[in-house]
Short mmCIF file of C-alpha atoms in Angstrom, two decimals:
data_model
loop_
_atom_site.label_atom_id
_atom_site.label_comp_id
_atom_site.label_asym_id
_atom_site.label_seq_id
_atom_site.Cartn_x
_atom_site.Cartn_y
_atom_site.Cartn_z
CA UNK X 28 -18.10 29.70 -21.21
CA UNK X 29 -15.16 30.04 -23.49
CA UNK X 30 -11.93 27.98 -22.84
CA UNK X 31 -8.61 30.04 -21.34
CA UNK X 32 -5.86 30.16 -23.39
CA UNK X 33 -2.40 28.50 -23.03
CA UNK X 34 -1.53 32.26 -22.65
CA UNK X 35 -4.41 32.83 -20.10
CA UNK X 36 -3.52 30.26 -17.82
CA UNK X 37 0.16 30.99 -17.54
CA UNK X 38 -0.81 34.22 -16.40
CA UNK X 39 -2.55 32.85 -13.63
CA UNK X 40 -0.08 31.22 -12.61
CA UNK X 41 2.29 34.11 -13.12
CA UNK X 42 0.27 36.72 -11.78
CA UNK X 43 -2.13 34.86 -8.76
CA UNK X 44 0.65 33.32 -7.76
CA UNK X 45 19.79 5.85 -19.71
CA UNK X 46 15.93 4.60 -18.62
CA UNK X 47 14.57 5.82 -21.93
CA UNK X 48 17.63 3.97 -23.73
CA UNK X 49 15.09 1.46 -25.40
CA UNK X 50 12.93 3.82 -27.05
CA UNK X 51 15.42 7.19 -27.61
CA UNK X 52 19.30 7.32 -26.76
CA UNK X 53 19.03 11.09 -25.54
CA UNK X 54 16.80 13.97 -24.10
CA UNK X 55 17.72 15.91 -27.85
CA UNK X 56 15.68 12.36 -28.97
CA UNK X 57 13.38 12.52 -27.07
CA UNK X 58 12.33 16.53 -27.32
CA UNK X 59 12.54 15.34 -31.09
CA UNK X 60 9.82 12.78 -30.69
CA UNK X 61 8.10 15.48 -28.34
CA UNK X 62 7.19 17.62 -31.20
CA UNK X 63 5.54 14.67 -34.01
CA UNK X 64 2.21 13.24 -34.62
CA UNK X 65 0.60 11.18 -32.02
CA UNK X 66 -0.47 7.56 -34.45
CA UNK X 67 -2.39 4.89 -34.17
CA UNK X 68 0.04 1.86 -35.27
CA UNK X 69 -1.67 -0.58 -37.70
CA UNK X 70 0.01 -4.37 -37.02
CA UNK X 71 -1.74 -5.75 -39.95
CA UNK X 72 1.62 -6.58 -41.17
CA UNK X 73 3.64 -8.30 -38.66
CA UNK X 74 4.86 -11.34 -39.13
CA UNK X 75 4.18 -14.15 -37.37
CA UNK X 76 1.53 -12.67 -34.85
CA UNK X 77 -2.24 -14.18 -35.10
CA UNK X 78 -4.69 -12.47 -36.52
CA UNK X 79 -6.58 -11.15 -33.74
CA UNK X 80 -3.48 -9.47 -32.69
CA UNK X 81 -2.28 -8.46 -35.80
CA UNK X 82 -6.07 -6.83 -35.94
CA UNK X 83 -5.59 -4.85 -32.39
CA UNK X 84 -5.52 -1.21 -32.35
CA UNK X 85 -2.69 0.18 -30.44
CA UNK X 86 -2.32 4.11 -29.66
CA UNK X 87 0.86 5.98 -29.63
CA UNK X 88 1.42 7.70 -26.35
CA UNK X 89 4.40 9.54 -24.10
CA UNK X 90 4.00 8.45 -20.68
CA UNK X 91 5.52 9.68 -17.59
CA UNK X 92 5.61 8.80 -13.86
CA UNK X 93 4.45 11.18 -10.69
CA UNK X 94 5.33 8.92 -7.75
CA UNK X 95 2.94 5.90 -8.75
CA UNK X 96 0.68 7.44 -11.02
CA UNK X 97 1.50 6.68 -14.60
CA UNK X 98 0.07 9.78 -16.83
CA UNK X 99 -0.17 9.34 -20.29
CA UNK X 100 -0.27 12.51 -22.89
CA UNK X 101 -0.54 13.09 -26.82
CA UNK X 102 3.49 12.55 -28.23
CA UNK X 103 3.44 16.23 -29.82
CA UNK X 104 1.38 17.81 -26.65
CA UNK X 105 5.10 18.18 -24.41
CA UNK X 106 7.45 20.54 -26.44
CA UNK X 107 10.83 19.45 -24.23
CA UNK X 108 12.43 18.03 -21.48
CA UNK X 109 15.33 20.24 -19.57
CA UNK X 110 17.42 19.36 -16.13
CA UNK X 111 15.21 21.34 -13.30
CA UNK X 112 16.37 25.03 -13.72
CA UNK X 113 16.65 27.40 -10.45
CA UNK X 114 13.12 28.69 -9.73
CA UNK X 115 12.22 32.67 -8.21
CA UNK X 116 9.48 31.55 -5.72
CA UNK X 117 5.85 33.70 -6.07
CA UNK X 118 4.64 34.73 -2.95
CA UNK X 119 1.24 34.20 -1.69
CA UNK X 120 0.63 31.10 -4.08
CA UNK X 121 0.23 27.44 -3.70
CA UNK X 122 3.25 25.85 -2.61
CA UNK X 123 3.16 23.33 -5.89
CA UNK X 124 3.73 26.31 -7.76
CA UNK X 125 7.53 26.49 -7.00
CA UNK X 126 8.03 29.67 -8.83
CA UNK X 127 9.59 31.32 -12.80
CA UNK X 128 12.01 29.40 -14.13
CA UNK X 129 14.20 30.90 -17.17
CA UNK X 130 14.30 28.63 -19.48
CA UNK X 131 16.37 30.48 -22.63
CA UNK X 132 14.52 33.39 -22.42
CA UNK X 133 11.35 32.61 -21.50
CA UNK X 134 9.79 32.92 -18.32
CA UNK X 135 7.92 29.33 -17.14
CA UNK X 136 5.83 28.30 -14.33
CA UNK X 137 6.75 25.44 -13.12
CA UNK X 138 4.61 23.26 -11.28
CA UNK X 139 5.39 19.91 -8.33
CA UNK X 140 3.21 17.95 -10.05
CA UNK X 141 3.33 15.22 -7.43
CA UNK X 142 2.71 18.37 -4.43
CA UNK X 143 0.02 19.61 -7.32
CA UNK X 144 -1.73 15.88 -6.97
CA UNK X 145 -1.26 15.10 -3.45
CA UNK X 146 0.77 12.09 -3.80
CA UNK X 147 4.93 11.37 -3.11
CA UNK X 148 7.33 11.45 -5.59
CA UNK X 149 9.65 8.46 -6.55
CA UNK X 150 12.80 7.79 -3.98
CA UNK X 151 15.83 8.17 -5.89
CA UNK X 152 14.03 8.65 -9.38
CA UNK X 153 15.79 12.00 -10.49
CA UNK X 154 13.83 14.83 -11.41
CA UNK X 155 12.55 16.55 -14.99
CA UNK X 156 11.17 19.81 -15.93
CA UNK X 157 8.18 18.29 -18.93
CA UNK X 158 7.44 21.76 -20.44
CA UNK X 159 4.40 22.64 -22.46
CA UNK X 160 3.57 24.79 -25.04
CA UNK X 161 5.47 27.87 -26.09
CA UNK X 162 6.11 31.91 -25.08
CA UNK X 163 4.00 33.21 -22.92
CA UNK X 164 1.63 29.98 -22.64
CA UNK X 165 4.75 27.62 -21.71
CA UNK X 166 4.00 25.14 -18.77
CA UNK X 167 6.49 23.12 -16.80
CA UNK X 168 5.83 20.12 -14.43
CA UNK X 169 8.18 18.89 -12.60
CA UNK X 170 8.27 14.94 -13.40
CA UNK X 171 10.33 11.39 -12.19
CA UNK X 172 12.32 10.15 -14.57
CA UNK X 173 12.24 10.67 -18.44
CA UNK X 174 8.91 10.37 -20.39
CA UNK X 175 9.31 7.80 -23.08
CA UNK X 176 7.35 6.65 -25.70
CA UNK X 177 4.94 3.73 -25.07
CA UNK X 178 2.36 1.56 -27.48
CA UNK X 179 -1.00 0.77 -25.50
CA UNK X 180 -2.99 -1.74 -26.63
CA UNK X 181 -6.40 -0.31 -26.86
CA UNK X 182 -8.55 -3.48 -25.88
CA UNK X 183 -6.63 -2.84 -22.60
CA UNK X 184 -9.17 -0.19 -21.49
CA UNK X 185 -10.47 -0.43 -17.96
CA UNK X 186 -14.10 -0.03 -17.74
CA UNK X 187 -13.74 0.76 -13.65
CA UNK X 188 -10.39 2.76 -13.13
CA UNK X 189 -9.11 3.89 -10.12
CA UNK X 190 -10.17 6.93 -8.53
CA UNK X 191 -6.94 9.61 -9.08
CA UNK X 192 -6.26 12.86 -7.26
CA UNK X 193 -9.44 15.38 -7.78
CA UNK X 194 -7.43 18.14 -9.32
CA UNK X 195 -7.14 15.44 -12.03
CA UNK X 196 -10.53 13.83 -12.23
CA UNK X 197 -12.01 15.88 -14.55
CA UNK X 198 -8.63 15.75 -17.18
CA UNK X 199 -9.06 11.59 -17.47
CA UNK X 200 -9.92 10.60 -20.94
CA UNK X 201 -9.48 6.22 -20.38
CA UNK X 202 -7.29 4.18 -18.35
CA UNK X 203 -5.34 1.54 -19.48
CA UNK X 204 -3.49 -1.83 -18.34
CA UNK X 205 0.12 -1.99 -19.17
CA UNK X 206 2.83 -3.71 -18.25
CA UNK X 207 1.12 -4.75 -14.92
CA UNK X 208 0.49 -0.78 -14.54
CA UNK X 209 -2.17 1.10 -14.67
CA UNK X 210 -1.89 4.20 -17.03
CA UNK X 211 -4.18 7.67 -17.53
CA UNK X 212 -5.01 9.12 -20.62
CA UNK X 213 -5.38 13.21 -19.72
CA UNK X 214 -6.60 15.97 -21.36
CA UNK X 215 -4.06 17.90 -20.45
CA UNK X 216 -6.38 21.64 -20.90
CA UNK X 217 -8.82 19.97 -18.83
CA UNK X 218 -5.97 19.29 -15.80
CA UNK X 219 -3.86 23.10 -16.17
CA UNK X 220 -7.46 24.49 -16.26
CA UNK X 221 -7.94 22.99 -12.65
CA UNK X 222 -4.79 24.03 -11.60
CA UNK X 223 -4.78 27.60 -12.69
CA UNK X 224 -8.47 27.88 -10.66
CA UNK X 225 -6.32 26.86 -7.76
CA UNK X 226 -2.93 28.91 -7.59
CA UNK X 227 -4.13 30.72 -4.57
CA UNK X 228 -2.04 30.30 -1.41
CA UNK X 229 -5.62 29.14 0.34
CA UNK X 230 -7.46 27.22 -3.13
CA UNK X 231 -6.39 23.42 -2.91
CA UNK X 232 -2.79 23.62 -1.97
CA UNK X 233 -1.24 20.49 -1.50
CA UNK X 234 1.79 18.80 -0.05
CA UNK X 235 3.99 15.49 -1.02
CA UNK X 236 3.96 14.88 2.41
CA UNK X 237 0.10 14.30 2.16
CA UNK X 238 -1.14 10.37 2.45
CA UNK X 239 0.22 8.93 -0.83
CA UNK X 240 -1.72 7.02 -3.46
CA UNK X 241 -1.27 3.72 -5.25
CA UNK X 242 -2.30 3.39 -8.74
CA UNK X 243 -0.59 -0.11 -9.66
#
């Protein structure tokens, strides 16, 4: 069975349907970082550490908050991050799909990724639009807070993660322990491939006011 498109899935949904001071000073930063390589960063050289740290392998990663669920994504998979633009609501689709939103031209879905997953959002976190990809195969979610730019240690992998929201199971790649927080690697095709199956007004709709989740 061959994979949809960024273009494919869009269509579905079209047509069925301060904080990050430490690592960037900005959102122009930050969309910046958004669009280079994801690295693995070697520590052989730092000074000071042991050598079994200095040895660890640590992968580059943006990570971003839905309500407790820490998601973690490739650093050039997000193209930008915008204030949330007014939306034009598509009848007779899942209420997470909160409608188009014209974003300089461009017509994006844009997705409630914590109504999408079941779980609350963030009290008195303010909102992002995370968008993905570009023309017709743009993405948003809607996120809490700013994404920034994190360094997981890789021996922090957790051989028995939580169980997350099903429309997500099947995007997991690893979970890690960071920070005292638990964080989820996604394939992100994997996850908008779910979600596309489901833009019908009566195919796993969900609601933030469903029983939350913790993940930490």
């Amino acid at each position: 069975m061959s994979t949809p498109t960024h273009s494919a899935r869009a269509n579905n949904f079209a047509q069925g349907a301060t904080g990050l001071a430490a690592v960037v000073e900005s959102v122009a930063k930050l969309n910046a970082l958004l669009g280079s390589e994801t690295i693995v960063v070697d520590n052989s050289s730092n000074s000071g550490a042991d050598d079994a740290d200095a040895r660890r392998p640590i992968v580059q990663r943006m990570g971003l908050r839905i309500g407790d669920l820490g998601l973690l994504f490739a650093v050039n998979a997000g193209r930008e991050v915008v204030a949330p633009p007014a939306v034009s609501r598509i009848p007779n689709t899942a209420p997470w799909l909160r409608g188009l939103a014209n974003v300089r031209g461009t017509l994006v879905p844009v997705i409630d990724a914590a109504a999408a997953l079941g779980i609350a959002r963030t009290v008195g976190m303010p909102p992002y639009l995370l968008i993905f990809g570009q023309g017709e195969g743009a993405i948003g979610l809607t996120i809490d807070g700013l994404p920034r730019l994190l360094e997981i240690d890789a021996a922090k992998v957790l051989a028995d993660p939580p169980t997350v929201p099903s429309p997500l199971a099947a995007g997991i790649r690893a979970a890690y322990a960071h920070h005292g927080q638990i964080w989820f690697d996604i394939d992100l095709d994997a996850w908008f491939d779910t979600l596309a199956r489901e833009v019908g007004p009566l195919a796993g709709a969900r609601s933030a006011t469903d029983k939350p989740t913790t993940f930490n």
